[in-house]
Amino acid sequence: MPALTLTLCGLLFGCGGQPEDGESTEVLDAPDTQVMPAEGAEGTVTASAISTMSVFGASVSFNSNGDNFTVRDTAADGHSAVAHIYNSNTGSYSFCWNSSGSGTSVTCNRNFAEGILIRFRACTGEAGTGRLVNCSDWKTVSTAN
């Protein structure tokens, strides 16, 4: 009975492990996986310098190459999107507000000292009063050297 089951399985579902009619059983050579780069293709590869934090209604990206914050308003919730920024070098806090409405982005440029740690988080808030409504956790990043 097991042989009949295997034969039936092979005929109905192609799971018999035997080659189909006209199918080759020859082993093909594997292609050469060591490909040399084209002449003059040298270059420097760098890791991404962009870090992002999000909370419902806001997304904040920091690009350490240029010290730019991009603040995106991601919800039509009546709140502004804001980056809340802490500079560990000076001990000061600052903000980058986007009060332009859902679907918009605002970029703020900061000129941090090179190689310091900063912290930022994405928040929603009331631009008129400066009150923060909801914020993500803090993210610590280093400015570019």
PDB file of C-alpha atoms in Angstrom:
ATOM      1  CA  MET A   1       0.000   0.000   0.000  1.00  0.00           C
ATOM      2  CA  PRO A   2       2.790   2.594   0.732  1.00  0.00           C
ATOM      3  CA  ALA A   3       4.219   2.144  -2.789  1.00  0.00           C
ATOM      4  CA  LEU A   4       0.783   2.812  -4.256  1.00  0.00           C
ATOM      5  CA  THR A   5       0.436   5.953  -2.108  1.00  0.00           C
ATOM      6  CA  LEU A   6       3.850   7.266  -3.228  1.00  0.00           C
ATOM      7  CA  THR A   7       3.090   6.510  -6.871  1.00  0.00           C
ATOM      8  CA  LEU A   8      -0.317   8.189  -6.621  1.00  0.00           C
ATOM      9  CA  CYS A   9       1.263  11.198  -4.873  1.00  0.00           C
ATOM     10  CA  GLY A  10       3.926  11.412  -7.582  1.00  0.00           C
ATOM     11  CA  LEU A  11       1.382  11.214 -10.373  1.00  0.00           C
ATOM     12  CA  LEU A  12      -1.100  13.670  -8.909  1.00  0.00           C
ATOM     13  CA  PHE A  13       1.151  16.203  -7.218  1.00  0.00           C
ATOM     14  CA  GLY A  14       4.596  15.785  -8.763  1.00  0.00           C
ATOM     15  CA  CYS A  15       6.140  14.853  -5.420  1.00  0.00           C
ATOM     16  CA  GLY A  16       7.645  11.506  -6.424  1.00  0.00           C
ATOM     17  CA  GLY A  17      11.180  12.839  -6.686  1.00  0.00           C
ATOM     18  CA  GLN A  18      11.635  11.489 -10.212  1.00  0.00           C
ATOM     19  CA  PRO A  19      12.410  13.743 -13.185  1.00  0.00           C
ATOM     20  CA  GLU A  20       9.527  14.601 -15.472  1.00  0.00           C
ATOM     21  CA  ASP A  21       9.554  13.298 -19.056  1.00  0.00           C
ATOM     22  CA  GLY A  22      12.179  15.193 -21.031  1.00  0.00           C
ATOM     23  CA  GLU A  23      13.701  16.699 -17.862  1.00  0.00           C
ATOM     24  CA  SER A  24      17.485  16.408 -17.636  1.00  0.00           C
ATOM     25  CA  THR A  25      19.192  14.751 -14.681  1.00  0.00           C
ATOM     26  CA  GLU A  26      22.536  16.342 -15.605  1.00  0.00           C
ATOM     27  CA  VAL A  27      24.177  18.482 -12.892  1.00  0.00           C
ATOM     28  CA  LEU A  28      24.876  21.963 -14.212  1.00  0.00           C
ATOM     29  CA  ASP A  29      28.004  23.888 -13.272  1.00  0.00           C
ATOM     30  CA  ALA A  30      27.341  26.675 -10.786  1.00  0.00           C
ATOM     31  CA  PRO A  31      28.083  30.157 -12.088  1.00  0.00           C
ATOM     32  CA  ASP A  32      31.240  31.897 -10.886  1.00  0.00           C
ATOM     33  CA  THR A  33      30.212  33.977  -7.871  1.00  0.00           C
ATOM     34  CA  GLN A  34      33.474  35.902  -7.642  1.00  0.00           C
ATOM     35  CA  VAL A  35      32.802  38.878  -9.865  1.00  0.00           C
ATOM     36  CA  MET A  36      35.388  41.623 -10.015  1.00  0.00           C
ATOM     37  CA  PRO A  37      34.175  45.236  -9.983  1.00  0.00           C
ATOM     38  CA  ALA A  38      34.592  47.211 -13.170  1.00  0.00           C
ATOM     39  CA  GLU A  39      37.820  49.128 -13.682  1.00  0.00           C
ATOM     40  CA  GLY A  40      37.679  52.439 -11.807  1.00  0.00           C
ATOM     41  CA  ALA A  41      34.706  51.365  -9.660  1.00  0.00           C
ATOM     42  CA  GLU A  42      36.483  52.055  -6.382  1.00  0.00           C
ATOM     43  CA  GLY A  43      34.689  54.302  -3.938  1.00  0.00           C
ATOM     44  CA  THR A  44      33.907  54.903  -0.336  1.00  0.00           C
ATOM     45  CA  VAL A  45      30.843  53.317   1.178  1.00  0.00           C
ATOM     46  CA  THR A  46      29.416  55.077   4.214  1.00  0.00           C
ATOM     47  CA  ALA A  47      26.657  54.055   6.582  1.00  0.00           C
ATOM     48  CA  SER A  48      23.402  55.949   6.514  1.00  0.00           C
ATOM     49  CA  ALA A  49      23.557  59.041   8.686  1.00  0.00           C
ATOM     50  CA  ILE A  50      19.775  59.355   8.978  1.00  0.00           C
ATOM     51  CA  SER A  51      17.898  58.399  12.144  1.00  0.00           C
ATOM     52  CA  THR A  52      14.107  58.541  12.446  1.00  0.00           C
ATOM     53  CA  MET A  53      11.645  58.567  15.337  1.00  0.00           C
ATOM     54  CA  SER A  54       7.858  58.507  14.969  1.00  0.00           C
ATOM     55  CA  VAL A  55       4.719  58.879  17.012  1.00  0.00           C
ATOM     56  CA  PHE A  56       1.116  59.007  15.792  1.00  0.00           C
ATOM     57  CA  GLY A  57       0.859  62.274  13.866  1.00  0.00           C
ATOM     58  CA  ALA A  58       4.579  63.036  13.520  1.00  0.00           C
ATOM     59  CA  SER A  59       7.785  61.642  12.094  1.00  0.00           C
ATOM     60  CA  VAL A  60      11.194  63.245  12.689  1.00  0.00           C
ATOM     61  CA  SER A  61      14.367  62.358  10.779  1.00  0.00           C
ATOM     62  CA  PHE A  62      17.837  63.629  11.706  1.00  0.00           C
ATOM     63  CA  ASN A  63      20.605  63.662   9.108  1.00  0.00           C
ATOM     64  CA  SER A  64      23.976  64.041  10.821  1.00  0.00           C
ATOM     65  CA  ASN A  65      25.544  65.035   7.492  1.00  0.00           C
ATOM     66  CA  GLY A  66      24.361  68.629   7.655  1.00  0.00           C
ATOM     67  CA  ASP A  67      22.615  68.561  11.062  1.00  0.00           C
ATOM     68  CA  ASN A  68      19.160  68.717   9.447  1.00  0.00           C
ATOM     69  CA  PHE A  69      15.874  67.722  11.063  1.00  0.00           C
ATOM     70  CA  THR A  70      12.951  66.903   8.766  1.00  0.00           C
ATOM     71  CA  VAL A  71       9.607  67.053  10.580  1.00  0.00           C
ATOM     72  CA  ARG A  72       6.623  65.412   8.855  1.00  0.00           C
ATOM     73  CA  ASP A  73       3.011  65.873   9.902  1.00  0.00           C
ATOM     74  CA  THR A  74       1.481  62.446   9.299  1.00  0.00           C
ATOM     75  CA  ALA A  75      -2.105  62.870  10.544  1.00  0.00           C
ATOM     76  CA  ALA A  76      -4.960  65.334  10.125  1.00  0.00           C
ATOM     77  CA  ASP A  77      -5.420  65.443  13.896  1.00  0.00           C
ATOM     78  CA  GLY A  78      -5.418  69.211  14.528  1.00  0.00           C
ATOM     79  CA  HIS A  79      -1.932  69.110  16.069  1.00  0.00           C
ATOM     80  CA  SER A  80       1.398  70.284  14.736  1.00  0.00           C
ATOM     81  CA  ALA A  81       4.361  67.946  14.336  1.00  0.00           C
ATOM     82  CA  VAL A  82       7.526  68.875  16.207  1.00  0.00           C
ATOM     83  CA  ALA A  83      11.079  67.718  16.795  1.00  0.00           C
ATOM     84  CA  HIS A  84      12.106  68.132  20.440  1.00  0.00           C
ATOM     85  CA  ILE A  85      15.907  68.360  20.511  1.00  0.00           C
ATOM     86  CA  TYR A  86      18.421  68.187  23.381  1.00  0.00           C
ATOM     87  CA  ASN A  87      22.024  69.295  22.815  1.00  0.00           C
ATOM     88  CA  SER A  88      24.232  67.456  25.329  1.00  0.00           C
ATOM     89  CA  ASN A  89      27.143  69.785  24.559  1.00  0.00           C
ATOM     90  CA  THR A  90      25.293  72.905  25.760  1.00  0.00           C
ATOM     91  CA  GLY A  91      22.572  71.332  27.914  1.00  0.00           C
ATOM     92  CA  SER A  92      19.911  73.243  25.963  1.00  0.00           C
ATOM     93  CA  TYR A  93      16.608  72.199  24.410  1.00  0.00           C
ATOM     94  CA  SER A  94      15.196  73.436  21.105  1.00  0.00           C
ATOM     95  CA  PHE A  95      12.293  72.679  18.785  1.00  0.00           C
ATOM     96  CA  CYS A  96      11.580  72.400  15.074  1.00  0.00           C
ATOM     97  CA  TRP A  97       7.851  72.953  14.477  1.00  0.00           C
ATOM     98  CA  ASN A  98       5.786  71.954  11.452  1.00  0.00           C
ATOM     99  CA  SER A  99       2.412  73.691  11.678  1.00  0.00           C
ATOM    100  CA  SER A 100       1.719  73.500   7.920  1.00  0.00           C
ATOM    101  CA  GLY A 101      -0.769  70.643   8.173  1.00  0.00           C
ATOM    102  CA  SER A 102      -1.089  66.949   7.451  1.00  0.00           C
ATOM    103  CA  GLY A 103       1.092  65.592   4.653  1.00  0.00           C
ATOM    104  CA  THR A 104       3.660  68.403   4.854  1.00  0.00           C
ATOM    105  CA  SER A 105       7.335  68.481   5.842  1.00  0.00           C
ATOM    106  CA  VAL A 106       9.535  71.186   7.322  1.00  0.00           C
ATOM    107  CA  THR A 107      13.338  71.018   7.489  1.00  0.00           C
ATOM    108  CA  CYS A 108      15.324  72.817  10.186  1.00  0.00           C
ATOM    109  CA  ASN A 109      19.084  73.155  10.014  1.00  0.00           C
ATOM    110  CA  ARG A 110      21.119  73.153  13.214  1.00  0.00           C
ATOM    111  CA  ASN A 111      24.830  73.820  13.374  1.00  0.00           C
ATOM    112  CA  PHE A 112      25.997  71.454  16.112  1.00  0.00           C
ATOM    113  CA  ALA A 113      29.596  71.012  17.163  1.00  0.00           C
ATOM    114  CA  GLU A 114      31.102  67.985  15.429  1.00  0.00           C
ATOM    115  CA  GLY A 115      31.145  64.601  17.178  1.00  0.00           C
ATOM    116  CA  ILE A 116      28.791  65.407  20.068  1.00  0.00           C
ATOM    117  CA  LEU A 117      25.776  63.457  21.261  1.00  0.00           C
ATOM    118  CA  ILE A 118      22.326  64.899  20.811  1.00  0.00           C
ATOM    119  CA  ARG A 119      18.928  63.496  21.700  1.00  0.00           C
ATOM    120  CA  PHE A 120      15.695  64.028  19.818  1.00  0.00           C
ATOM    121  CA  ARG A 121      12.142  62.768  19.780  1.00  0.00           C
ATOM    122  CA  ALA A 122       9.070  63.124  17.588  1.00  0.00           C
ATOM    123  CA  CYS A 123       6.092  64.884  19.139  1.00  0.00           C
ATOM    124  CA  THR A 124       2.725  66.358  18.341  1.00  0.00           C
ATOM    125  CA  GLY A 125       1.824  69.631  19.962  1.00  0.00           C
ATOM    126  CA  GLU A 126       0.155  73.009  19.927  1.00  0.00           C
ATOM    127  CA  ALA A 127       2.405  75.452  18.051  1.00  0.00           C
ATOM    128  CA  GLY A 128       0.595  78.518  19.450  1.00  0.00           C
ATOM    129  CA  THR A 129       1.267  77.641  23.082  1.00  0.00           C
ATOM    130  CA  GLY A 130       4.326  75.424  22.629  1.00  0.00           C
ATOM    131  CA  ARG A 131       2.589  72.626  24.561  1.00  0.00           C
ATOM    132  CA  LEU A 132       3.652  69.094  23.631  1.00  0.00           C
ATOM    133  CA  VAL A 133       0.748  66.642  23.423  1.00  0.00           C
ATOM    134  CA  ASN A 134       2.345  63.256  22.696  1.00  0.00           C
ATOM    135  CA  CYS A 135       5.985  62.240  22.197  1.00  0.00           C
ATOM    136  CA  SER A 136       8.038  59.214  21.200  1.00  0.00           C
ATOM    137  CA  ASP A 137      10.941  57.973  23.273  1.00  0.00           C
ATOM    138  CA  TRP A 138      14.222  59.865  23.032  1.00  0.00           C
ATOM    139  CA  LYS A 139      16.819  58.749  20.482  1.00  0.00           C
ATOM    140  CA  THR A 140      20.518  59.491  21.055  1.00  0.00           C
ATOM    141  CA  VAL A 141      22.682  60.103  17.985  1.00  0.00           C
ATOM    142  CA  SER A 142      26.098  61.523  17.234  1.00  0.00           C
ATOM    143  CA  THR A 143      26.724  64.484  14.974  1.00  0.00           C
ATOM    144  CA  ALA A 144      29.088  63.902  12.049  1.00  0.00           C
ATOM    145  CA  ASN A 145      32.821  64.241  12.539  1.00  0.00           C
TER     146      ASN A 145
END
